[in-house]
PDB file of C-alpha atoms in Angstrom:
ATOM      1  CA  MET A   1     -14.283  12.994  31.122  1.00  0.00           C
ATOM      2  CA  ASN A   2     -11.090  14.965  30.519  1.00  0.00           C
ATOM      3  CA  THR A   3     -10.598  16.746  27.221  1.00  0.00           C
ATOM      4  CA  GLU A   4      -7.107  18.184  27.553  1.00  0.00           C
ATOM      5  CA  SER A   5      -4.281  17.162  25.262  1.00  0.00           C
ATOM      6  CA  PRO A   6      -1.623  14.705  26.528  1.00  0.00           C
ATOM      7  CA  ARG A   7       1.449  15.934  28.369  1.00  0.00           C
ATOM      8  CA  PRO A   8       5.042  14.646  28.327  1.00  0.00           C
ATOM      9  CA  THR A   9       4.333  12.998  31.669  1.00  0.00           C
ATOM     10  CA  SER A  10       1.419  11.020  30.336  1.00  0.00           C
ATOM     11  CA  SER A  11       1.513   7.512  31.734  1.00  0.00           C
ATOM     12  CA  LEU A  12       3.619   4.633  30.621  1.00  0.00           C
ATOM     13  CA  ARG A  13       7.298   4.868  29.892  1.00  0.00           C
ATOM     14  CA  CYS A  14       9.392   2.903  27.353  1.00  0.00           C
ATOM     15  CA  ALA A  15      11.111   2.699  24.033  1.00  0.00           C
ATOM     16  CA  ARG A  16      11.954  -0.813  22.760  1.00  0.00           C
ATOM     17  CA  PRO A  17      12.035  -4.384  24.153  1.00  0.00           C
ATOM     18  CA  THR A  18      15.228  -4.758  26.185  1.00  0.00           C
ATOM     19  CA  ALA A  19      17.808  -7.488  25.883  1.00  0.00           C
ATOM     20  CA  LEU A  20      16.531  -8.947  29.168  1.00  0.00           C
ATOM     21  CA  PHE A  21      13.123  -9.638  27.646  1.00  0.00           C
ATOM     22  CA  VAL A  22      14.503 -11.116  24.411  1.00  0.00           C
ATOM     23  CA  VAL A  23      17.085 -13.336  26.118  1.00  0.00           C
ATOM     24  CA  THR A  24      14.658 -14.553  28.805  1.00  0.00           C
ATOM     25  CA  THR A  25      11.983 -15.406  26.254  1.00  0.00           C
ATOM     26  CA  THR A  26      14.450 -17.292  24.058  1.00  0.00           C
ATOM     27  CA  LEU A  27      15.898 -19.305  26.957  1.00  0.00           C
ATOM     28  CA  LEU A  28      12.517 -20.259  28.369  1.00  0.00           C
ATOM     29  CA  LEU A  29      11.182 -21.335  24.988  1.00  0.00           C
ATOM     30  CA  ALA A  30      14.311 -23.347  24.282  1.00  0.00           C
ATOM     31  CA  ALA A  31      14.086 -25.084  27.659  1.00  0.00           C
ATOM     32  CA  LEU A  32      10.372 -25.756  27.810  1.00  0.00           C
ATOM     33  CA  LEU A  33       9.030 -26.295  24.323  1.00  0.00           C
ATOM     34  CA  PRO A  34      10.954 -29.409  23.223  1.00  0.00           C
ATOM     35  CA  ALA A  35      10.112 -31.250  26.439  1.00  0.00           C
ATOM     36  CA  ARG A  36       6.450 -30.412  26.735  1.00  0.00           C
ATOM     37  CA  LEU A  37       4.783 -29.390  23.506  1.00  0.00           C
ATOM     38  CA  GLN A  38       3.415 -32.682  22.272  1.00  0.00           C
ATOM     39  CA  ALA A  39      -0.243 -33.212  21.476  1.00  0.00           C
ATOM     40  CA  ASP A  40      -2.023 -35.253  24.124  1.00  0.00           C
ATOM     41  CA  ASP A  41      -5.545 -36.525  24.787  1.00  0.00           C
ATOM     42  CA  ALA A  42      -6.639 -33.029  25.810  1.00  0.00           C
ATOM     43  CA  GLY A  43      -5.522 -31.511  22.466  1.00  0.00           C
ATOM     44  CA  SER A  44      -2.960 -28.843  21.740  1.00  0.00           C
ATOM     45  CA  ARG A  45      -0.769 -27.463  24.507  1.00  0.00           C
ATOM     46  CA  VAL A  46      -0.387 -24.158  22.659  1.00  0.00           C
ATOM     47  CA  HIS A  47      -3.182 -21.591  22.375  1.00  0.00           C
ATOM     48  CA  ALA A  48      -3.370 -17.918  21.521  1.00  0.00           C
ATOM     49  CA  LEU A  49      -5.579 -14.933  22.260  1.00  0.00           C
ATOM     50  CA  PHE A  50      -5.973 -11.883  20.048  1.00  0.00           C
ATOM     51  CA  ASN A  51      -7.972  -8.937  21.400  1.00  0.00           C
ATOM     52  CA  LEU A  52      -8.663  -5.701  19.523  1.00  0.00           C
ATOM     53  CA  GLU A  53     -10.188  -2.842  21.483  1.00  0.00           C
ATOM     54  CA  PHE A  54     -11.402   0.660  20.600  1.00  0.00           C
ATOM     55  CA  SER A  55     -11.861   3.324  23.263  1.00  0.00           C
ATOM     56  CA  ASP A  56     -12.567   7.015  23.752  1.00  0.00           C
ATOM     57  CA  LYS A  57      -9.291   7.433  25.682  1.00  0.00           C
ATOM     58  CA  TYR A  58      -6.153   5.682  26.796  1.00  0.00           C
ATOM     59  CA  LEU A  59      -6.564   5.279  30.558  1.00  0.00           C
ATOM     60  CA  THR A  60      -3.999   3.197  32.437  1.00  0.00           C
ATOM     61  CA  PRO A  61      -4.808   0.993  35.464  1.00  0.00           C
ATOM     62  CA  ARG A  62      -2.697   3.411  37.531  1.00  0.00           C
ATOM     63  CA  GLY A  63      -4.888   6.405  36.650  1.00  0.00           C
ATOM     64  CA  MET A  64      -2.762   8.088  33.962  1.00  0.00           C
ATOM     65  CA  ILE A  65      -4.810   9.600  31.112  1.00  0.00           C
ATOM     66  CA  VAL A  66      -2.343   9.263  28.250  1.00  0.00           C
ATOM     67  CA  GLN A  67      -4.611  10.305  25.375  1.00  0.00           C
ATOM     68  CA  ASP A  68      -8.169  11.607  25.353  1.00  0.00           C
ATOM     69  CA  LYS A  69      -8.522  13.016  21.833  1.00  0.00           C
ATOM     70  CA  GLY A  70      -9.827  10.972  18.931  1.00  0.00           C
ATOM     71  CA  LEU A  71     -10.026   7.191  19.070  1.00  0.00           C
ATOM     72  CA  THR A  72      -7.637   4.876  20.916  1.00  0.00           C
ATOM     73  CA  ILE A  73      -6.904   1.475  19.320  1.00  0.00           C
ATOM     74  CA  GLN A  74      -5.285  -1.243  21.441  1.00  0.00           C
ATOM     75  CA  PRO A  75      -4.410  -4.693  20.030  1.00  0.00           C
ATOM     76  CA  LEU A  76      -3.233  -7.436  22.401  1.00  0.00           C
ATOM     77  CA  PHE A  77      -1.684 -10.805  21.548  1.00  0.00           C
ATOM     78  CA  LEU A  78      -0.955 -13.526  24.113  1.00  0.00           C
ATOM     79  CA  ALA A  79       0.311 -17.072  23.641  1.00  0.00           C
ATOM     80  CA  PHE A  80      -0.469 -19.763  26.210  1.00  0.00           C
ATOM     81  CA  VAL A  81       2.093 -22.569  26.326  1.00  0.00           C
ATOM     82  CA  ASN A  82       0.959 -25.283  28.718  1.00  0.00           C
ATOM     83  CA  VAL A  83       4.166 -26.864  30.025  1.00  0.00           C
ATOM     84  CA  TYR A  84       2.632 -28.942  32.818  1.00  0.00           C
ATOM     85  CA  ASN A  85      -0.749 -30.517  33.584  1.00  0.00           C
ATOM     86  CA  GLY A  86      -1.050 -32.157  36.991  1.00  0.00           C
ATOM     87  CA  ALA A  87      -3.605 -34.678  38.177  1.00  0.00           C
ATOM     88  CA  PRO A  88      -6.815 -33.146  39.634  1.00  0.00           C
ATOM     89  CA  GLU A  89      -5.776 -34.138  43.161  1.00  0.00           C
ATOM     90  CA  SER A  90      -2.210 -32.807  42.848  1.00  0.00           C
ATOM     91  CA  PHE A  91      -1.219 -29.571  44.572  1.00  0.00           C
ATOM     92  CA  ILE A  92       0.119 -28.015  41.366  1.00  0.00           C
ATOM     93  CA  ASN A  93      -2.605 -28.242  38.734  1.00  0.00           C
ATOM     94  CA  SER A  94      -0.949 -26.508  35.797  1.00  0.00           C
ATOM     95  CA  VAL A  95       1.953 -24.366  34.678  1.00  0.00           C
ATOM     96  CA  THR A  96       1.478 -22.116  31.660  1.00  0.00           C
ATOM     97  CA  PHE A  97       4.054 -19.889  30.006  1.00  0.00           C
ATOM     98  CA  VAL A  98       2.501 -16.632  28.695  1.00  0.00           C
ATOM     99  CA  PRO A  99       4.512 -14.412  26.310  1.00  0.00           C
ATOM    100  CA  GLY A 100       2.883 -11.635  24.319  1.00  0.00           C
ATOM    101  CA  PHE A 101       2.733  -7.978  23.391  1.00  0.00           C
ATOM    102  CA  TRP A 102       0.345  -5.028  23.557  1.00  0.00           C
ATOM    103  CA  ASN A 103       0.167  -1.850  21.471  1.00  0.00           C
ATOM    104  CA  ASP A 104      -1.598   1.495  21.605  1.00  0.00           C
ATOM    105  CA  PHE A 105      -2.427   3.599  18.541  1.00  0.00           C
ATOM    106  CA  ALA A 106      -4.191   6.967  18.394  1.00  0.00           C
ATOM    107  CA  THR A 107      -6.187   8.530  15.567  1.00  0.00           C
ATOM    108  CA  SER A 108      -5.006  11.927  16.884  1.00  0.00           C
ATOM    109  CA  PRO A 109      -1.188  11.826  16.459  1.00  0.00           C
ATOM    110  CA  ILE A 110       1.165  12.937  19.242  1.00  0.00           C
ATOM    111  CA  PRO A 111       4.687  14.419  18.847  1.00  0.00           C
ATOM    112  CA  ALA A 112       7.384  11.761  18.994  1.00  0.00           C
ATOM    113  CA  HIS A 113       9.839  14.175  20.647  1.00  0.00           C
ATOM    114  CA  LEU A 114       9.725  17.187  22.935  1.00  0.00           C
ATOM    115  CA  THR A 115      11.575  19.415  20.476  1.00  0.00           C
ATOM    116  CA  ALA A 116       9.580  22.060  18.628  1.00  0.00           C
ATOM    117  CA  GLY A 117       8.282  20.911  15.267  1.00  0.00           C
ATOM    118  CA  SER A 118       8.754  17.226  16.087  1.00  0.00           C
ATOM    119  CA  LYS A 119       7.155  14.741  13.742  1.00  0.00           C
ATOM    120  CA  LYS A 120       3.886  13.357  15.117  1.00  0.00           C
ATOM    121  CA  THR A 121       3.136   9.666  15.413  1.00  0.00           C
ATOM    122  CA  SER A 122      -0.014   7.579  15.821  1.00  0.00           C
ATOM    123  CA  TRP A 123       1.962   4.742  17.434  1.00  0.00           C
ATOM    124  CA  VAL A 124       1.823   5.638  21.120  1.00  0.00           C
ATOM    125  CA  GLU A 125       3.171   2.584  22.914  1.00  0.00           C
ATOM    126  CA  TYR A 126       4.505  -0.961  22.649  1.00  0.00           C
ATOM    127  CA  ASP A 127       4.590  -3.313  25.669  1.00  0.00           C
ATOM    128  CA  PRO A 128       6.300  -6.733  25.598  1.00  0.00           C
ATOM    129  CA  ILE A 129       4.891  -9.208  28.116  1.00  0.00           C
ATOM    130  CA  LEU A 130       6.428 -12.307  29.678  1.00  0.00           C
ATOM    131  CA  GLY A 131       4.615 -14.291  32.358  1.00  0.00           C
ATOM    132  CA  VAL A 132       3.954 -17.615  33.994  1.00  0.00           C
ATOM    133  CA  SER A 133       0.623 -18.790  35.409  1.00  0.00           C
ATOM    134  CA  ILE A 134       0.495 -21.545  38.045  1.00  0.00           C
ATOM    135  CA  GLY A 135      -2.716 -23.251  39.102  1.00  0.00           C
ATOM    136  CA  PHE A 136      -2.552 -24.836  42.548  1.00  0.00           C
ATOM    137  CA  ALA A 137      -4.653 -26.114  45.457  1.00  0.00           C
ATOM    138  CA  LYS A 138      -7.547 -26.728  43.055  1.00  0.00           C
ATOM    139  CA  ASN A 139      -9.013 -23.205  42.925  1.00  0.00           C
ATOM    140  CA  PHE A 140      -6.030 -20.880  43.332  1.00  0.00           C
ATOM    141  CA  LYS A 141      -3.904 -19.290  40.628  1.00  0.00           C
ATOM    142  CA  LEU A 142      -0.608 -17.423  40.874  1.00  0.00           C
ATOM    143  CA  ASP A 143       0.385 -15.168  37.953  1.00  0.00           C
ATOM    144  CA  VAL A 144       3.839 -13.599  37.785  1.00  0.00           C
ATOM    145  CA  THR A 145       4.192 -11.168  34.879  1.00  0.00           C
ATOM    146  CA  TYR A 146       7.081  -9.020  33.670  1.00  0.00           C
ATOM    147  CA  THR A 147       6.216  -6.018  31.488  1.00  0.00           C
ATOM    148  CA  GLU A 148       7.943  -3.129  29.802  1.00  0.00           C
ATOM    149  CA  PHE A 149       6.182   0.116  28.925  1.00  0.00           C
ATOM    150  CA  ALA A 150       7.714   1.363  25.681  1.00  0.00           C
ATOM    151  CA  MET A 151       6.370   4.811  24.864  1.00  0.00           C
ATOM    152  CA  GLN A 152       6.941   6.050  21.328  1.00  0.00           C
ATOM    153  CA  ILE A 153       5.977   9.655  22.143  1.00  0.00           C
ATOM    154  CA  LEU A 154       7.391  12.753  23.841  1.00  0.00           C
ATOM    155  CA  ASP A 155      10.822  11.203  24.564  1.00  0.00           C
ATOM    156  CA  ILE A 156       9.452   9.210  27.500  1.00  0.00           C
ATOM    157  CA  GLY A 157      11.974   6.540  28.536  1.00  0.00           C
ATOM    158  CA  THR A 158      11.780   2.859  29.392  1.00  0.00           C
ATOM    159  CA  SER A 159      10.341   1.381  32.566  1.00  0.00           C
ATOM    160  CA  GLN A 160      10.156  -2.257  33.637  1.00  0.00           C
ATOM    161  CA  HIS A 161       7.808  -3.866  36.138  1.00  0.00           C
ATOM    162  CA  LEU A 162       6.829  -7.112  37.812  1.00  0.00           C
ATOM    163  CA  GLU A 163       3.330  -8.046  38.968  1.00  0.00           C
ATOM    164  CA  THR A 164       2.533 -10.950  41.293  1.00  0.00           C
ATOM    165  CA  LYS A 165      -1.182 -11.759  41.426  1.00  0.00           C
ATOM    166  CA  LEU A 166      -3.015 -14.347  43.541  1.00  0.00           C
ATOM    167  CA  SER A 167      -6.604 -15.125  42.562  1.00  0.00           C
ATOM    168  CA  TYR A 168      -9.235 -17.548  43.824  1.00  0.00           C
ATOM    169  CA  ASP A 169     -12.019 -19.161  41.806  1.00  0.00           C
ATOM    170  CA  ASP A 170     -14.972 -19.444  44.176  1.00  0.00           C
ATOM    171  CA  SER A 171     -17.410 -20.665  41.497  1.00  0.00           C
ATOM    172  CA  SER A 172     -17.702 -24.162  42.945  1.00  0.00           C
ATOM    173  CA  ALA A 173     -18.800 -22.751  46.320  1.00  0.00           C
ATOM    174  CA  MET A 174     -20.749 -19.642  45.290  1.00  0.00           C
ATOM    175  CA  GLY A 175     -22.188 -20.640  41.937  1.00  0.00           C
ATOM    176  CA  ALA A 176     -23.844 -17.676  40.198  1.00  0.00           C
ATOM    177  CA  PHE A 177     -22.814 -15.402  43.082  1.00  0.00           C
ATOM    178  CA  ALA A 178     -19.085 -16.062  42.737  1.00  0.00           C
ATOM    179  CA  MET A 179     -16.923 -12.995  43.367  1.00  0.00           C
ATOM    180  CA  HIS A 180     -13.589 -14.196  41.910  1.00  0.00           C
ATOM    181  CA  PRO A 181     -11.463 -12.247  44.433  1.00  0.00           C
ATOM    182  CA  TYR A 182      -7.811 -11.430  43.874  1.00  0.00           C
ATOM    183  CA  VAL A 183      -4.895  -9.489  45.354  1.00  0.00           C
ATOM    184  CA  SER A 184      -1.807  -8.309  43.496  1.00  0.00           C
ATOM    185  CA  TYR A 185       1.555  -6.675  44.156  1.00  0.00           C
ATOM    186  CA  TRP A 186       2.845  -4.430  41.350  1.00  0.00           C
ATOM    187  CA  LYS A 187       6.478  -3.285  41.514  1.00  0.00           C
ATOM    188  CA  GLU A 188       8.422  -0.774  39.416  1.00  0.00           C
ATOM    189  CA  LEU A 189      11.783  -2.408  38.711  1.00  0.00           C
ATOM    190  CA  ASN A 190      13.423   0.347  36.688  1.00  0.00           C
ATOM    191  CA  GLY A 191      11.835   3.713  35.904  1.00  0.00           C
ATOM    192  CA  LYS A 192       8.510   5.234  36.912  1.00  0.00           C
ATOM    193  CA  ALA A 193       5.166   4.233  35.392  1.00  0.00           C
ATOM    194  CA  THR A 194       3.526   7.534  36.320  1.00  0.00           C
ATOM    195  CA  ALA A 195       4.130  11.245  35.791  1.00  0.00           C
ATOM    196  CA  ALA A 196       5.715  11.376  39.267  1.00  0.00           C
ATOM    197  CA  ALA A 197       8.991  10.748  37.423  1.00  0.00           C
ATOM    198  CA  ASN A 198       9.032  14.470  36.581  1.00  0.00           C
ATOM    199  CA  PHE A 199       9.488  15.276  40.268  1.00  0.00           C
ATOM    200  CA  GLY A 200      12.318  12.870  41.049  1.00  0.00           C
ATOM    201  CA  VAL A 201      10.097  10.305  42.787  1.00  0.00           C
ATOM    202  CA  PRO A 202      11.904   6.924  43.038  1.00  0.00           C
ATOM    203  CA  GLU A 203      10.653   3.520  41.911  1.00  0.00           C
ATOM    204  CA  SER A 204       7.966   2.116  44.180  1.00  0.00           C
ATOM    205  CA  TYR A 205       5.050  -0.309  44.348  1.00  0.00           C
ATOM    206  CA  TYR A 206       1.358  -0.704  45.067  1.00  0.00           C
ATOM    207  CA  PHE A 207      -1.078  -3.391  46.157  1.00  0.00           C
ATOM    208  CA  GLU A 208      -4.413  -3.988  44.498  1.00  0.00           C
ATOM    209  CA  VAL A 209      -7.465  -5.890  45.742  1.00  0.00           C
ATOM    210  CA  GLY A 210     -10.514  -6.600  43.660  1.00  0.00           C
ATOM    211  CA  ILE A 211     -13.402  -8.805  42.669  1.00  0.00           C
ATOM    212  CA  ALA A 212     -14.875  -9.710  39.290  1.00  0.00           C
ATOM    213  CA  PRO A 213     -18.453 -10.994  39.724  1.00  0.00           C
ATOM    214  CA  SER A 214     -20.268 -12.112  36.587  1.00  0.00           C
ATOM    215  CA  MET A 215     -23.588 -13.560  35.466  1.00  0.00           C
ATOM    216  CA  THR A 216     -24.748 -15.079  32.179  1.00  0.00           C
ATOM    217  CA  PHE A 217     -28.008 -14.142  30.493  1.00  0.00           C
ATOM    218  CA  GLY A 218     -28.603 -16.491  27.604  1.00  0.00           C
ATOM    219  CA  LYS A 219     -25.351 -16.307  25.635  1.00  0.00           C
ATOM    220  CA  THR A 220     -24.313 -12.939  27.053  1.00  0.00           C
ATOM    221  CA  LYS A 221     -21.880 -12.758  29.953  1.00  0.00           C
ATOM    222  CA  VAL A 222     -22.079  -9.622  32.122  1.00  0.00           C
ATOM    223  CA  GLU A 223     -19.185  -8.710  34.428  1.00  0.00           C
ATOM    224  CA  MET A 224     -18.849  -5.972  37.053  1.00  0.00           C
ATOM    225  CA  PRO A 225     -15.179  -5.714  38.088  1.00  0.00           C
ATOM    226  CA  ILE A 226     -14.380  -3.622  41.162  1.00  0.00           C
ATOM    227  CA  ARG A 227     -10.887  -2.836  42.397  1.00  0.00           C
ATOM    228  CA  VAL A 228      -8.977  -0.616  44.827  1.00  0.00           C
ATOM    229  CA  LEU A 229      -5.360   0.489  44.353  1.00  0.00           C
ATOM    230  CA  LEU A 230      -3.315   0.897  47.556  1.00  0.00           C
ATOM    231  CA  PRO A 231      -0.053   2.738  46.770  1.00  0.00           C
ATOM    232  CA  ASP A 232       3.190   3.053  48.667  1.00  0.00           C
ATOM    233  CA  LYS A 233       3.924   6.670  49.614  1.00  0.00           C
ATOM    234  CA  ASN A 234       6.479   6.926  46.795  1.00  0.00           C
ATOM    235  CA  PHE A 235       4.315   5.520  44.020  1.00  0.00           C
ATOM    236  CA  TYR A 236       2.584   8.826  43.234  1.00  0.00           C
ATOM    237  CA  GLY A 237       4.976  10.708  45.480  1.00  0.00           C
ATOM    238  CA  GLN A 238       4.185  13.436  47.989  1.00  0.00           C
ATOM    239  CA  THR A 239       4.959  16.491  45.869  1.00  0.00           C
ATOM    240  CA  PHE A 240       1.552  18.102  46.331  1.00  0.00           C
ATOM    241  CA  ALA A 241       0.144  16.479  49.475  1.00  0.00           C
ATOM    242  CA  PRO A 242       0.742  13.571  51.878  1.00  0.00           C
ATOM    243  CA  SER A 243       0.189  10.195  50.259  1.00  0.00           C
ATOM    244  CA  SER A 244      -3.234   8.559  50.690  1.00  0.00           C
ATOM    245  CA  THR A 245      -3.799   4.953  51.730  1.00  0.00           C
ATOM    246  CA  VAL A 246      -6.131   4.550  48.737  1.00  0.00           C
ATOM    247  CA  GLY A 247      -4.792   5.798  45.435  1.00  0.00           C
ATOM    248  CA  LEU A 248      -7.906   5.165  43.364  1.00  0.00           C
ATOM    249  CA  TRP A 249     -10.914   2.913  43.085  1.00  0.00           C
ATOM    250  CA  GLU A 250     -12.669   1.683  39.977  1.00  0.00           C
ATOM    251  CA  ILE A 251     -15.957   0.048  39.036  1.00  0.00           C
ATOM    252  CA  GLY A 252     -16.843  -1.260  35.600  1.00  0.00           C
ATOM    253  CA  LEU A 253     -19.504  -3.038  33.586  1.00  0.00           C
ATOM    254  CA  LYS A 254     -18.747  -5.284  30.623  1.00  0.00           C
ATOM    255  CA  ALA A 255     -20.944  -7.446  28.377  1.00  0.00           C
ATOM    256  CA  THR A 256     -19.461 -10.203  26.196  1.00  0.00           C
ATOM    257  CA  MET A 257     -21.357 -11.986  23.419  1.00  0.00           C
ATOM    258  CA  PRO A 258     -20.176 -14.853  21.176  1.00  0.00           C
ATOM    259  CA  MET A 259     -19.838 -14.147  17.459  1.00  0.00           C
ATOM    260  CA  THR A 260     -21.657 -17.283  16.361  1.00  0.00           C
ATOM    261  CA  PHE A 261     -21.527 -16.375  12.665  1.00  0.00           C
ATOM    262  CA  MET A 262     -17.780 -17.092  12.530  1.00  0.00           C
ATOM    263  CA  PRO A 263     -17.030 -20.411  10.772  1.00  0.00           C
ATOM    264  CA  ALA A 264     -16.031 -23.380  12.894  1.00  0.00           C
ATOM    265  CA  GLY A 265     -12.298 -24.008  13.024  1.00  0.00           C
ATOM    266  CA  TYR A 266     -11.301 -20.321  13.093  1.00  0.00           C
ATOM    267  CA  GLY A 267     -11.201 -19.949  16.857  1.00  0.00           C
ATOM    268  CA  HIS A 268     -13.753 -18.833  19.424  1.00  0.00           C
ATOM    269  CA  TRP A 269     -14.779 -15.248  18.632  1.00  0.00           C
ATOM    270  CA  ASN A 270     -16.471 -12.790  20.986  1.00  0.00           C
ATOM    271  CA  PHE A 271     -17.661  -9.193  20.879  1.00  0.00           C
ATOM    272  CA  HIS A 272     -17.569  -7.059  24.013  1.00  0.00           C
ATOM    273  CA  VAL A 273     -18.650  -3.595  25.090  1.00  0.00           C
ATOM    274  CA  GLY A 274     -18.058  -1.893  28.415  1.00  0.00           C
ATOM    275  CA  ALA A 275     -17.485   1.172  30.540  1.00  0.00           C
ATOM    276  CA  ARG A 276     -15.487   1.988  33.640  1.00  0.00           C
ATOM    277  CA  TYR A 277     -15.501   4.763  36.195  1.00  0.00           C
ATOM    278  CA  MET A 278     -12.290   5.634  38.024  1.00  0.00           C
ATOM    279  CA  LYS A 279     -12.168   7.833  41.137  1.00  0.00           C
ATOM    280  CA  PHE A 280      -8.817   9.425  41.992  1.00  0.00           C
ATOM    281  CA  VAL A 281      -8.469   9.586  45.784  1.00  0.00           C
ATOM    282  CA  ASP A 282      -4.781  10.443  46.240  1.00  0.00           C
ATOM    283  CA  LYS A 283      -4.276  14.208  45.781  1.00  0.00           C
ATOM    284  CA  ASN A 284      -0.919  13.656  44.110  1.00  0.00           C
ATOM    285  CA  LEU A 285      -2.563  11.379  41.547  1.00  0.00           C
ATOM    286  CA  GLN A 286      -5.208  14.044  40.951  1.00  0.00           C
ATOM    287  CA  GLN A 287      -2.444  16.435  39.888  1.00  0.00           C
ATOM    288  CA  LEU A 288      -0.496  13.846  37.864  1.00  0.00           C
ATOM    289  CA  ALA A 289      -3.357  12.164  36.004  1.00  0.00           C
ATOM    290  CA  THR A 290      -3.377  14.476  32.975  1.00  0.00           C
ATOM    291  CA  ASN A 291      -1.185  17.539  33.450  1.00  0.00           C
ATOM    292  CA  GLY A 292       1.882  16.338  35.297  1.00  0.00           C
ATOM    293  CA  GLY A 293       1.252  18.673  38.169  1.00  0.00           C
ATOM    294  CA  PHE A 294       0.856  21.828  36.094  1.00  0.00           C
ATOM    295  CA  GLY A 295      -2.924  21.998  35.819  1.00  0.00           C
ATOM    296  CA  SER A 296      -6.069  21.803  37.872  1.00  0.00           C
ATOM    297  CA  PRO A 297      -6.710  18.522  39.734  1.00  0.00           C
ATOM    298  CA  THR A 298      -8.537  15.715  37.935  1.00  0.00           C
ATOM    299  CA  GLN A 299     -10.723  13.956  40.476  1.00  0.00           C
ATOM    300  CA  ASP A 300     -12.274  11.230  38.329  1.00  0.00           C
ATOM    301  CA  THR A 301     -12.766  10.006  34.781  1.00  0.00           C
ATOM    302  CA  GLY A 302     -14.801   7.547  32.725  1.00  0.00           C
ATOM    303  CA  GLN A 303     -13.994   5.369  29.767  1.00  0.00           C
ATOM    304  CA  PHE A 304     -16.100   3.634  27.132  1.00  0.00           C
ATOM    305  CA  TYR A 305     -14.748   0.790  25.005  1.00  0.00           C
ATOM    306  CA  LEU A 306     -15.739  -1.994  22.647  1.00  0.00           C
ATOM    307  CA  GLY A 307     -13.884  -4.694  20.781  1.00  0.00           C
ATOM    308  CA  CYS A 308     -13.606  -8.292  19.689  1.00  0.00           C
ATOM    309  CA  SER A 309     -11.387 -11.210  20.612  1.00  0.00           C
ATOM    310  CA  SER A 310     -10.450 -14.586  19.224  1.00  0.00           C
ATOM    311  CA  PHE A 311      -9.123 -17.557  21.182  1.00  0.00           C
ATOM    312  CA  PHE A 312      -7.718 -20.494  19.252  1.00  0.00           C
TER     313      PHE A 312
END
């Protein structure tokens, strides 16, 4: 656990949704919704997910500890617009359009600007999301997701990214021992998503491989996600040491329980609680994780979180 205050190099970088995001969302909705969004025998083609999470710190998937004082509050909203349903035997099973947004708030406010005496804010970050999910070959899924990291603190600028993720559902073959493996390619399009930006490191990319095994005990689902991040040499840079093949690895444990007391017709509600442990392998990441290269190395960290979600 790290207890130091956040630095200007914290983690994610942004300011406001760009014109690219707004225009792309509008065009896709205009093109797809009129043609596809009719009710059919399977029910509505439009669904939504709202997830509200509370944590002891803001820890990014890339190992940046943005905030570790007070409580971190992170609401997420995603819409799922099903624009195509193929026959079970068809190669393409489904195409789903996924717009949304994510926010981060802190109970311990952070300066909005780097200037002395800057007003502090509890609104840390806003991330617009725009993606498409394609189911194919029965058990495979391809997710392509564009994101912006819009920091509201410390004059951190805007960065844009694209993730391409291929996952495989092995439940039909493995049953209770299914691993749900995946591999993803995450690319910085414009701006850095780590504190390496402070050292002139250019945009880069990383690969990630992982599994997400789960088992159900009664009504409680228990998951143990495990992943490894494999960075390009310029993702964390080589300011402090040669780049490592493995940037970090993570293991987690999460339990999800249905909130059966919620009235029928108000969505499917769940409560979840979990923890994750993240080991920083790359020595450059160890320097960048919390202090932007100006403090002692951070070799690992843990995070505890709980929250609720509704799908309707």
